[in-house]
Coordinates of C-alpha atoms in Angstrom, one line a residue:
M1 CA 100.0 59.9 115.3
A2 CA 98.9 62.9 117.5
P3 CA 95.2 63.9 117.0
R4 CA 96.1 67.5 115.9
L5 CA 98.6 66.3 113.3
L6 CA 96.1 63.7 112.2
T7 CA 93.5 66.5 111.7
Y8 CA 96.0 68.5 109.6
R9 CA 96.8 65.4 107.5
L10 CA 93.1 64.9 106.8
L11 CA 93.1 68.5 105.6
L12 CA 96.1 67.8 103.3
V13 CA 94.3 64.6 102.0
T14 CA 91.3 66.7 101.3
S15 CA 93.4 69.2 99.5
L16 CA 95.8 67.1 97.5
V17 CA 94.3 63.7 97.0
H18 CA 90.6 64.2 96.5
F19 CA 91.2 66.2 93.3
A20 CA 90.5 63.1 91.2
L21 CA 87.4 62.3 93.1
L22 CA 85.6 65.6 92.7
A23 CA 81.8 65.4 92.9
T24 CA 79.3 67.6 91.4
A25 CA 78.2 70.4 93.8
A26 CA 74.6 70.1 95.0
P27 CA 72.2 72.9 94.2
L28 CA 72.0 75.7 96.8
L29 CA 69.1 75.4 99.1
V30 CA 66.6 78.2 99.7
H31 CA 68.3 81.2 101.4
Q32 CA 67.7 80.9 105.2
V33 CA 68.9 82.4 108.5
E34 CA 70.1 79.8 111.0
E35 CA 72.3 79.4 114.1
L36 CA 75.4 77.2 113.7
A37 CA 75.3 74.1 115.9
A38 CA 78.0 73.6 118.5
P39 CA 81.0 71.8 117.0
Q40 CA 81.2 68.1 117.7
A41 CA 84.6 67.3 116.3
P42 CA 86.7 65.1 118.6
T43 CA 89.7 67.4 118.0
L44 CA 88.0 70.0 120.2
Q45 CA 87.6 67.7 123.1
R46 CA 91.1 66.2 123.3
R47 CA 92.8 69.0 125.3
Q48 CA 90.7 69.0 128.4
G49 CA 93.2 67.1 130.6
A50 CA 96.9 67.7 129.8
F51 CA 98.7 71.0 129.4
T52 CA 97.8 72.7 126.1
S53 CA 100.8 73.3 123.8
V54 CA 100.7 76.8 122.3
T55 CA 102.2 76.3 118.9
G56 CA 100.4 78.5 116.4
I57 CA 100.0 77.0 113.0
T58 CA 103.3 75.6 111.9
E59 CA 102.5 72.5 109.8
F60 CA 102.1 74.4 106.5
G61 CA 105.0 76.9 106.5
I62 CA 105.3 80.5 107.4
Q63 CA 102.2 82.4 106.1
P64 CA 101.4 86.1 106.3
R65 CA 98.6 87.5 108.5
L66 CA 96.5 89.8 106.3
E67 CA 94.7 93.0 106.9
I68 CA 91.0 92.1 107.4
R69 CA 89.9 94.0 104.3
Q70 CA 92.5 92.2 102.3
L71 CA 91.5 88.8 103.6
E72 CA 87.9 89.7 102.8
Q73 CA 88.9 89.9 99.1
N74 CA 89.8 86.2 99.1
A75 CA 86.2 84.8 99.1
D76 CA 87.2 81.3 100.1
Q77 CA 89.4 82.2 103.0
W78 CA 86.9 84.7 104.2
N79 CA 84.1 82.1 104.1
I80 CA 86.0 79.5 106.1
Y81 CA 87.2 82.2 108.5
L82 CA 83.6 83.1 109.3
L83 CA 82.5 79.5 109.5
G84 CA 85.3 78.6 111.8
L85 CA 84.9 81.6 114.1
A86 CA 81.2 80.9 114.4
R87 CA 81.9 77.3 115.4
F88 CA 84.5 78.4 117.8
Q89 CA 82.2 80.9 119.5
A90 CA 79.4 78.2 119.7
M91 CA 81.5 75.9 121.9
N92 CA 80.3 75.0 125.3
Q93 CA 81.6 77.6 127.6
T94 CA 82.7 75.0 130.2
E95 CA 85.3 73.6 127.8
K96 CA 88.9 74.7 128.3
M97 CA 89.4 75.4 124.6
S98 CA 86.1 77.3 124.1
Y99 CA 86.1 80.9 122.9
Y100 CA 84.7 81.9 126.3
Q101 CA 87.5 80.4 128.3
I102 CA 90.3 81.6 126.0
A103 CA 88.9 85.1 126.1
G104 CA 88.6 84.8 129.9
I105 CA 92.4 84.4 130.2
H106 CA 92.9 88.1 129.6
G107 CA 90.7 89.4 132.5
R108 CA 87.6 88.2 134.2
P109 CA 86.5 85.7 135.5
Y110 CA 89.8 85.5 137.4
V111 CA 90.1 81.7 137.3
P112 CA 93.0 79.4 136.6
W113 CA 93.5 78.3 133.0
D114 CA 95.5 75.2 131.9
G115 CA 96.5 74.5 135.4
V116 CA 98.5 77.7 136.1
Q117 CA 97.5 78.8 139.6
P118 CA 97.6 82.4 140.9
E119 CA 100.3 83.7 143.2
P120 CA 99.6 82.9 146.9
G121 CA 97.2 85.4 148.3
V122 CA 96.2 86.7 144.8
D123 CA 92.7 86.4 143.3
S124 CA 92.7 89.2 140.8
P125 CA 93.1 90.6 138.1
G126 CA 93.6 88.3 135.1
Y127 CA 96.7 87.0 133.5
C128 CA 97.4 89.8 131.1
T129 CA 100.4 92.1 131.5
H130 CA 99.8 95.8 131.1
V131 CA 102.1 98.7 132.0
S132 CA 104.8 96.1 131.7
N133 CA 108.0 95.2 129.9
L134 CA 106.1 92.0 129.0
F135 CA 103.0 93.7 127.5
L136 CA 104.0 92.9 123.9
P137 CA 105.6 89.5 124.3
W138 CA 102.7 88.2 126.5
H139 CA 100.1 88.9 123.8
R140 CA 102.1 87.1 121.2
P141 CA 101.5 83.5 122.5
Y142 CA 97.9 84.5 123.5
L143 CA 97.2 85.4 119.9
A144 CA 98.9 82.2 118.7
L145 CA 96.6 80.2 121.1
Y146 CA 93.6 81.9 119.7
E147 CA 94.8 81.4 116.1
Q148 CA 95.6 77.7 116.3
T149 CA 92.3 77.0 118.1
L150 CA 90.3 78.9 115.5
Y151 CA 92.2 77.1 112.8
L152 CA 91.0 73.7 114.1
H153 CA 87.4 74.9 113.8
I154 CA 88.2 76.1 110.2
V155 CA 89.6 72.7 109.4
D156 CA 86.4 71.1 110.8
A157 CA 84.2 73.5 108.8
V158 CA 86.1 72.6 105.6
N159 CA 85.8 68.9 106.3
D160 CA 82.0 69.3 106.7
F161 CA 81.7 69.8 103.0
P162 CA 81.3 66.7 100.9
A163 CA 84.2 65.5 98.9
G164 CA 84.4 67.5 95.7
A165 CA 85.5 70.7 94.0
V166 CA 84.1 73.0 96.7
R167 CA 85.9 71.2 99.6
Q168 CA 89.0 71.0 97.5
R169 CA 88.9 74.8 97.0
Y170 CA 88.3 75.5 100.7
A171 CA 91.0 73.1 101.8
E172 CA 93.5 74.9 99.6
A173 CA 92.5 78.2 101.0
A174 CA 92.9 76.9 104.6
L175 CA 96.5 76.0 104.0
S176 CA 97.7 79.6 104.0
W177 CA 95.1 81.1 106.3
R178 CA 96.2 83.1 109.3
A179 CA 94.3 85.4 111.7
P180 CA 93.8 88.9 110.2
Y181 CA 94.7 92.2 111.7
W182 CA 92.9 95.6 111.6
D183 CA 95.0 98.5 110.5
W184 CA 93.3 101.5 112.2
A185 CA 96.1 104.0 111.2
A186 CA 96.6 103.7 107.5
V187 CA 94.7 106.0 105.1
P188 CA 91.5 104.1 104.1
S189 CA 90.3 103.8 100.5
A190 CA 88.5 106.8 99.2
G191 CA 85.1 107.2 100.9
Q192 CA 85.8 104.4 103.4
S193 CA 86.1 104.5 107.2
I194 CA 89.0 102.9 109.0
Y195 CA 86.3 100.9 110.9
P196 CA 85.8 97.8 108.7
T197 CA 82.2 97.3 107.5
S198 CA 82.7 93.6 108.0
V199 CA 82.5 94.0 111.8
T200 CA 79.4 96.3 111.8
T201 CA 76.7 94.1 110.4
P202 CA 74.6 91.8 112.7
T203 CA 74.4 89.1 110.1
V204 CA 76.5 87.7 107.3
D205 CA 76.0 85.4 104.4
V206 CA 78.2 82.3 104.2
Q207 CA 78.5 79.3 102.0
M208 CA 77.7 76.1 103.9
P209 CA 77.4 72.5 102.7
N210 CA 73.7 73.0 102.2
G211 CA 74.0 76.3 100.4
T212 CA 74.0 80.0 101.0
T213 CA 73.0 80.7 104.6
T214 CA 72.7 83.9 106.7
I215 CA 74.2 83.5 110.2
P216 CA 74.9 85.9 113.1
N217 CA 78.1 87.7 112.2
P218 CA 80.8 86.3 114.5
L219 CA 82.8 89.5 114.0
Y220 CA 80.0 91.7 115.1
A221 CA 79.6 90.3 118.6
Y222 CA 80.0 87.3 120.9
E223 CA 76.8 86.0 122.3
F224 CA 77.2 84.5 125.8
H225 CA 75.4 81.2 126.3
P226 CA 74.7 82.0 129.0
V227 CA 76.2 85.1 130.6
N228 CA 77.4 84.2 134.1
A229 CA 76.8 87.0 136.6
G230 CA 79.4 85.6 138.9
D231 CA 82.0 85.6 136.2
F232 CA 81.5 89.3 135.3
Y233 CA 80.6 90.8 138.6
F234 CA 79.7 94.3 137.6
D235 CA 76.5 95.4 136.0
P236 CA 75.6 95.7 133.2
F237 CA 78.4 93.3 132.0
S238 CA 77.0 90.6 134.4
S239 CA 73.6 90.8 132.6
W240 CA 74.3 91.6 129.0
N241 CA 74.1 88.4 127.0
V242 CA 76.1 89.8 124.1
T243 CA 79.2 91.9 123.7
M244 CA 78.4 95.6 123.2
R245 CA 80.1 98.5 121.3
Y246 CA 79.0 102.0 122.1
P247 CA 75.9 100.8 123.9
T248 CA 72.8 103.0 124.0
S249 CA 72.9 102.9 127.7
W250 CA 74.0 100.7 130.6
D251 CA 70.5 99.2 130.9
D252 CA 69.8 95.5 130.4
N253 CA 68.1 96.3 127.1
A254 CA 70.9 98.3 125.6
T255 CA 72.0 97.8 122.0
S256 CA 75.2 98.4 120.1
Q257 CA 75.7 101.6 118.0
N258 CA 78.3 100.5 115.5
S259 CA 77.3 103.2 113.1
L260 CA 78.6 105.8 115.5
I261 CA 82.0 104.3 116.1
G262 CA 83.5 104.7 112.6
P263 CA 83.0 108.6 112.5
I264 CA 84.7 108.9 115.9
L265 CA 87.6 106.7 114.9
D266 CA 88.0 108.5 111.7
N267 CA 88.1 111.9 113.4
S268 CA 91.1 110.7 115.4
R269 CA 92.7 108.7 112.6
V270 CA 95.4 111.2 111.6
S271 CA 96.5 111.3 115.3
F272 CA 96.8 107.5 115.3
Q273 CA 98.9 107.6 112.1
D274 CA 101.1 110.4 113.4
R275 CA 101.7 108.7 116.7
L276 CA 102.5 105.4 115.1
Y277 CA 104.9 107.0 112.6
N278 CA 106.7 108.9 115.4
L279 CA 107.0 105.7 117.4
F280 CA 108.6 103.9 114.4
T281 CA 111.0 106.8 113.6
N282 CA 112.0 108.1 117.1
Y283 CA 111.8 105.3 119.6
N284 CA 114.7 102.9 119.5
N285 CA 114.4 101.5 123.0
F286 CA 112.0 98.5 123.5
T287 CA 110.9 99.6 127.0
E288 CA 110.0 103.1 125.9
F289 CA 108.4 101.9 122.7
G290 CA 106.4 99.0 124.2
N291 CA 104.7 100.1 127.5
E292 CA 103.0 103.2 128.8
A293 CA 104.6 103.4 132.2
W294 CA 105.8 106.9 133.0
M295 CA 109.6 106.8 133.3
G296 CA 109.9 110.1 135.2
P297 CA 110.9 113.7 134.5
G298 CA 113.3 114.3 131.7
V299 CA 112.0 111.5 129.5
S300 CA 111.3 113.0 126.0
N301 CA 109.8 109.9 124.5
A302 CA 106.5 109.9 126.3
D303 CA 104.4 107.8 123.9
S304 CA 104.2 104.0 123.5
L305 CA 102.5 101.4 121.4
E306 CA 100.5 100.4 124.5
S307 CA 99.2 103.9 124.9
I308 CA 97.9 104.0 121.3
H309 CA 96.5 100.5 122.0
D310 CA 94.6 101.9 124.9
A311 CA 93.0 104.6 122.7
I312 CA 91.7 102.1 120.1
H313 CA 90.3 99.8 122.9
S314 CA 88.5 102.6 124.7
I315 CA 87.1 104.4 121.6
T316 CA 85.9 101.1 119.8
G317 CA 84.2 99.9 122.9
N318 CA 82.9 103.4 123.9
N319 CA 81.7 102.1 127.2
G320 CA 81.1 98.6 126.0
H321 CA 83.2 95.5 126.5
M322 CA 86.3 96.7 124.5
T323 CA 86.6 99.8 126.8
Y324 CA 87.3 97.8 129.9
L325 CA 90.4 95.6 130.4
D326 CA 88.5 92.8 132.2
Y327 CA 85.9 92.3 129.5
S328 CA 87.6 93.4 126.3
A329 CA 88.8 90.0 125.0
F330 CA 85.2 88.7 124.6
D331 CA 84.6 91.2 121.8
P332 CA 85.7 89.6 118.5
I333 CA 87.4 92.8 117.4
F334 CA 89.9 92.4 120.3
W335 CA 91.7 89.8 118.2
L336 CA 91.9 92.0 115.1
H337 CA 93.1 94.9 117.2
H338 CA 95.8 92.9 119.0
A339 CA 97.0 91.3 115.7
M340 CA 97.6 94.9 114.6
I341 CA 99.5 95.6 117.8
D342 CA 101.6 92.5 117.2
R343 CA 102.3 93.6 113.6
C344 CA 103.6 96.9 114.7
F345 CA 105.7 95.2 117.4
T346 CA 107.1 92.9 114.6
M347 CA 107.9 95.7 112.3
W348 CA 109.6 97.7 115.0
Q349 CA 111.6 94.6 115.9
A350 CA 112.9 94.3 112.4
I351 CA 114.2 97.9 112.5
Y352 CA 115.6 97.9 116.1
N353 CA 116.6 94.3 116.5
N354 CA 119.2 95.0 119.1
S355 CA 116.7 96.2 121.7
Y356 CA 114.4 93.9 123.6
V357 CA 113.0 93.2 127.1
E358 CA 115.0 94.8 129.9
P359 CA 114.6 93.8 133.6
M360 CA 111.8 95.9 135.2
A361 CA 110.0 95.6 138.5
A362 CA 106.3 94.9 138.0
I363 CA 104.3 98.0 138.8
E364 CA 101.0 96.3 138.3
Q365 CA 99.8 93.1 139.8
T366 CA 98.5 90.2 137.6
Y367 CA 97.0 86.8 138.4
T368 CA 100.6 85.4 138.6
I369 CA 102.8 88.4 139.1
K370 CA 103.1 90.3 142.3
F371 CA 103.7 94.0 142.6
G372 CA 107.5 94.7 142.6
Q373 CA 108.4 91.3 141.2
D374 CA 111.4 91.4 138.8
M375 CA 110.4 90.7 135.3
N376 CA 112.8 90.0 132.5
E377 CA 113.0 88.2 129.1
N378 CA 113.2 84.8 130.9
S379 CA 110.1 85.4 133.1
P380 CA 107.2 82.9 132.2
L381 CA 104.4 84.2 130.1
N382 CA 101.6 82.6 132.1
P383 CA 99.5 80.6 131.3
F384 CA 101.0 79.6 127.9
H385 CA 102.7 76.3 127.7
T386 CA 105.3 75.3 125.1
D387 CA 104.6 71.6 125.5
P388 CA 102.4 69.0 127.3
N389 CA 105.0 68.7 130.0
G390 CA 104.2 72.1 131.4
D391 CA 107.1 74.3 130.2
L392 CA 106.2 77.9 129.7
W393 CA 106.8 80.4 127.0
T394 CA 109.0 83.4 127.8
A395 CA 109.7 86.7 126.1
A396 CA 113.0 85.2 125.0
T397 CA 111.4 82.3 123.2
V398 CA 108.6 84.2 121.5
R399 CA 110.9 86.9 120.1
S400 CA 110.2 85.6 116.5
T401 CA 106.8 85.4 114.9
R402 CA 108.1 82.5 112.8
T403 CA 108.2 80.4 115.9
F404 CA 104.4 80.4 115.6
G405 CA 104.2 80.0 111.8
Y406 CA 103.3 83.5 110.7
T407 CA 104.8 86.7 109.4
Y408 CA 103.6 90.1 108.0
A409 CA 103.9 91.1 104.3
D410 CA 105.2 94.5 105.4
L411 CA 108.5 92.9 106.5
G412 CA 109.4 92.4 102.8
N413 CA 112.7 90.7 102.6
G414 CA 113.3 91.4 106.3
S415 CA 115.9 94.0 105.8
V416 CA 115.8 97.2 107.8
S417 CA 115.6 99.3 104.7
A418 CA 112.6 97.3 103.4
V419 CA 110.7 97.8 106.6
K420 CA 111.5 101.5 106.8
A421 CA 110.2 101.9 103.3
A422 CA 107.0 100.1 104.2
V423 CA 106.5 102.3 107.3
N424 CA 107.1 105.5 105.2
S425 CA 104.7 104.3 102.5
L426 CA 101.9 103.3 105.0
Y427 CA 102.2 105.9 107.7
G428 CA 104.5 108.6 106.4
N429 CA 102.0 110.5 104.2
S430 CA 99.7 112.1 106.8
A431 CA 99.9 115.5 108.4
G432 CA 102.3 115.6 111.3
S433 CA 104.3 112.7 109.9
G434 CA 104.3 112.6 106.1
G435 CA 106.6 115.6 105.8
L436 CA 109.1 113.7 107.9
S437 CA 109.7 111.1 105.3
K438 CA 109.8 113.5 102.4
R439 CA 112.9 114.8 100.7
A440 CA 113.8 118.3 101.8
T441 CA 115.5 120.6 99.4
N442 CA 116.0 124.3 100.0
V443 CA 114.7 126.7 102.6
H444 CA 111.0 127.0 102.9
T445 CA 110.4 123.9 100.8
A446 CA 106.7 123.1 100.8
V447 CA 105.6 119.5 101.5
N448 CA 102.1 118.4 100.8
R449 CA 100.3 116.9 103.7
E450 CA 96.8 115.6 104.5
V451 CA 94.9 118.0 106.8
P452 CA 92.4 116.8 109.4
G453 CA 89.1 118.7 109.7
A454 CA 89.6 120.7 106.6
A455 CA 86.6 121.8 104.5
N456 CA 88.1 119.9 101.6
P457 CA 88.9 116.4 103.0
D458 CA 91.6 116.1 100.4
G459 CA 93.2 119.4 101.4
T460 CA 96.8 119.9 101.8
A461 CA 99.0 122.2 103.8
P462 CA 102.5 123.4 103.3
E463 CA 105.2 122.3 105.8
E464 CA 107.9 124.9 106.4
V465 CA 111.3 123.4 106.0
V466 CA 114.0 125.9 107.1
D467 CA 117.7 125.2 106.8
G468 CA 116.8 121.6 105.9
K469 CA 114.7 121.0 109.0
H470 CA 111.1 121.5 110.2
R471 CA 109.6 121.7 113.6
E472 CA 107.3 119.2 115.4
Y473 CA 105.0 120.0 118.3
L474 CA 103.6 117.4 120.6
A475 CA 101.5 117.3 123.9
N476 CA 102.8 114.9 126.5
I477 CA 100.0 113.6 128.8
V478 CA 100.7 112.0 132.2
S479 CA 98.0 110.7 134.6
Q480 CA 97.4 107.9 137.0
K481 CA 96.3 104.6 135.4
F482 CA 93.4 104.2 137.9
A483 CA 92.6 107.9 138.3
L484 CA 89.0 107.2 137.7
N485 CA 86.8 104.1 138.1
G486 CA 87.7 102.5 134.8
S487 CA 88.9 103.8 131.4
F488 CA 88.7 107.4 130.5
A489 CA 89.7 109.8 127.7
V490 CA 91.6 113.1 127.4
Y491 CA 90.3 115.0 124.4
V492 CA 92.8 117.4 123.0
L493 CA 91.3 120.3 121.0
M494 CA 92.6 123.4 119.2
G495 CA 90.6 126.5 118.6
E496 CA 86.9 127.1 119.1
F497 CA 84.7 124.0 119.7
E498 CA 81.2 123.0 121.0
D499 CA 82.0 122.3 124.7
T500 CA 79.8 119.3 125.4
P501 CA 81.0 115.7 126.1
L502 CA 79.1 114.2 123.2
A503 CA 80.5 116.8 120.8
W504 CA 84.2 116.4 121.7
P505 CA 84.9 113.2 119.8
L506 CA 83.5 114.5 116.5
S507 CA 84.6 118.1 116.8
P508 CA 86.5 119.6 113.8
A509 CA 88.7 121.1 116.5
L510 CA 89.7 117.7 117.8
V511 CA 93.4 117.0 117.5
G512 CA 93.0 113.5 118.9
T513 CA 91.8 111.3 121.8
H514 CA 94.2 110.0 124.3
A515 CA 92.7 107.2 126.5
V516 CA 93.7 105.2 129.5
F517 CA 92.5 101.6 129.4
A518 CA 91.7 100.3 132.9
A519 CA 89.4 97.9 134.8
L520 CA 86.3 98.8 136.7
S521 CA 86.4 98.7 140.5
G522 CA 83.5 98.6 142.9
M523 CA 82.5 100.5 146.0
D524 CA 85.2 98.4 147.8
A525 CA 87.9 100.1 145.9
A526 CA 90.1 100.5 149.0
S527 CA 90.5 96.7 149.1
D528 CA 91.4 96.5 145.4
P529 CA 95.2 95.9 145.0
Q530 CA 95.3 98.3 142.1
F531 CA 93.7 101.1 144.1
R532 CA 95.9 100.2 147.1
R533 CA 98.8 101.3 145.0
R534 CA 97.1 104.8 144.8
R535 CA 96.1 104.8 148.4
D536 CA 99.5 103.9 149.8
G537 CA 101.2 106.6 147.8
S538 CA 102.6 104.4 145.0
P539 CA 100.4 105.3 142.1
I540 CA 100.7 103.7 138.6
Q541 CA 101.5 106.6 136.3
V542 CA 101.1 106.2 132.6
T543 CA 101.7 108.5 129.7
G544 CA 101.1 109.1 126.0
T545 CA 101.5 111.9 123.5
M546 CA 99.3 113.8 121.1
P547 CA 101.1 115.2 118.0
L548 CA 99.9 118.8 117.3
T549 CA 101.7 119.5 114.1
S550 CA 99.0 118.3 111.8
M551 CA 96.4 120.7 113.3
L552 CA 98.8 123.5 113.4
L553 CA 99.5 123.0 109.7
A554 CA 95.8 123.1 109.1
K555 CA 95.7 126.4 110.9
V556 CA 98.5 127.7 108.6
E557 CA 96.5 126.7 105.5
A558 CA 93.4 128.3 106.9
G559 CA 95.3 131.6 107.5
E560 CA 94.8 131.4 111.3
L561 CA 98.5 130.9 111.9
P562 CA 101.2 132.7 109.8
C563 CA 104.0 130.2 110.3
M564 CA 105.4 127.3 112.4
D565 CA 108.1 129.2 114.2
P566 CA 108.0 128.8 118.1
E567 CA 107.7 132.5 118.5
T568 CA 104.4 132.3 116.7
V569 CA 103.1 128.9 117.7
V570 CA 103.7 129.2 121.5
P571 CA 101.3 132.2 122.0
Y572 CA 98.8 130.6 119.7
L573 CA 98.8 127.3 121.6
T574 CA 98.6 129.2 124.9
D575 CA 95.4 130.7 123.8
N576 CA 93.9 127.9 121.7
L577 CA 95.1 124.5 123.1
H578 CA 92.3 122.9 125.2
W579 CA 91.7 119.5 126.9
R580 CA 88.7 117.9 128.3
I581 CA 88.4 114.6 130.3
G582 CA 85.6 112.1 130.7
P583 CA 84.7 108.5 131.0
F584 CA 82.9 107.0 128.0
D585 CA 79.4 107.8 129.4
G586 CA 78.8 111.3 128.1
T587 CA 79.9 113.1 131.3
Q588 CA 82.8 115.4 132.1
V589 CA 85.4 115.2 134.9
P590 CA 87.2 118.4 135.9
A591 CA 90.9 118.2 135.1
E592 CA 91.8 119.0 138.7
D593 CA 90.0 115.8 139.7
V594 CA 92.1 113.5 137.6
A595 CA 95.0 112.3 139.8
D596 CA 98.5 113.4 138.6
L597 CA 97.1 114.8 135.3
T598 CA 99.9 116.9 133.7
I599 CA 99.8 118.1 130.1
S600 CA 102.9 119.7 128.7
V601 CA 103.9 120.8 125.2
V602 CA 107.2 119.9 123.7
S603 CA 108.9 120.8 120.4
A604 CA 111.8 119.4 118.3
E605 CA 113.5 120.2 115.1
V606 CA 113.4 117.3 112.6
Q607 CA 115.5 116.7 109.6
P608 CA 113.4 114.9 106.9
A609 CA 114.7 111.7 105.4
C610 CA 116.5 111.8 102.1
A611 CA 115.3 108.5 100.7
K612 CA 112.1 106.4 100.8
D613 CA 113.9 103.7 102.9
E614 CA 115.3 106.1 105.5
F615 CA 113.7 107.8 108.5
P616 CA 113.8 111.4 109.6
Q617 CA 116.3 112.4 112.3
W618 CA 114.8 114.0 115.4
G619 CA 116.6 116.7 117.5
D620 CA 116.3 117.2 121.2
F621 CA 113.0 118.2 122.7
T622 CA 112.4 121.6 124.3
V623 CA 109.6 121.9 126.9
L624 CA 107.3 124.9 126.1
T625 CA 106.2 125.3 129.7
S626 CA 104.2 128.5 129.2
V627 CA 101.7 126.9 126.9
T628 CA 99.9 124.9 129.7
Q629 CA 101.3 126.5 132.8
G630 CA 98.8 127.5 135.4
K631 CA 95.9 125.7 133.7
P632 CA 94.1 122.8 135.4
G633 CA 96.0 119.7 134.4
G634 CA 98.9 121.9 132.9
C635 CA 102.5 122.4 133.9
A636 CA 103.0 123.5 137.5

């Protein structure tokens, strides 16, 4: 019997046979803080030679991935999740199946994993595909690899408990466990942040065989043991011995400022929700929905799931590991974020199941893909093998999540109407999107919507529905992927605001934050293949959108704007729409110094849906050129 299957069978024995042999639980020991020892289970040593089969968790049926706060409500699953993750992170970093090496697949240290060698003449960047038709499919087996490996540690943690009622309980909890996701767009519970408290505390209490113990929180950070300067190349990442979020500085003694991240994310939450809802309701082509590559003039659908993904990465890291492509996967929150991206991908697939990967030339090099190489649904998703013989997963073979043993509860019965109803319920109630999913009646019907930045956080604003339709306004943002050295943000603001870089993310005037997620480059940028694309006249252009309707409705409620008609809105935006650009270090970059930056405002009429399981119908977009024309970074 294969070792992995044997381990799972042991778990089943623990779960189903030991019931009659339950032992009395031992008294809890004195509360203590301790480090978890590196795991010693033989299951974690068996894969060092042959190819690793990426299978997900398939032995116990199709189970749902839960939102992290929902998982936390299940005390037993939450406990074994933390124990398993702590064991996973404690593995020797030289082991192929260690947290360190699996995280390193994404970007640095640019080394082969599982025997998959780079293209000839290529030594950077990592394996991950971005600005690519394979962006979403590639991350699916990556998450499955993480999930199945973490699960082995959970099994071992459960089997560390002595036979009895406690181990029985944990074993039963493990059977349905799947990796959680972090929903950064849904309206949080009253008084709560969209940034989960479970990822913000340095330590956490867990139940271990010897009682209640306080351990370093494995969701707070990953501690390198040790950090390898050669693997991470750039300071301070080559010297920090722990992953950072919003570091106090780029000095060696910097610390994370998790308490500052939540308010910044919360101030952009409505824009995340609006963007996500617009993607679900108005993007029926996989290429446009999935990746942020700019398709050229005339494209009205300028947003993408990848572009929203970039914003969450960059803001959450705020100049720490999550902000930069090469280092992001080492932060434990990476996996929560990408499980959310996979969930959105899955829900979109259920709605638009006739659209998938279309052939597209690679516009960005990876460790195994050269610039210009044709990529399609049968291209290998390196370095993820389907079996020990060395066959590789492709976009075609990872199309269904059930292949890897998981699903999402929001799929309901799997019908299009069920998923549309879930999307409307979760993301169709905020300003800028909620009105789209509401029933319209007569002319000037008022629809209640949540308003960002209002004095009353529960305030609402009326949406004008005229002749059965209302009007949406969006800002399309185009720039070069590598316009600056690393990731950067475009802050879109409306009205008066404090004009300092540290004030922009928290300003009441902030409409939202658009971000470009990129890798750092050194002084030798001219030799970097990504920068050569720019130097040789073939820049990588990316795009995203910023919905403006929510803030405009707030202005209507405040009496600053009489109505939403274009004749009124266009001059208002011309005078009051602003944008600022900066990396995540508290400095500003002039708009004219950001290569190819172009911000344009578009508008469309939208017919609201007539039922909870239907979507609104979008009309054609009109470019409102005069709003940004002649301004730095505006229309030509």
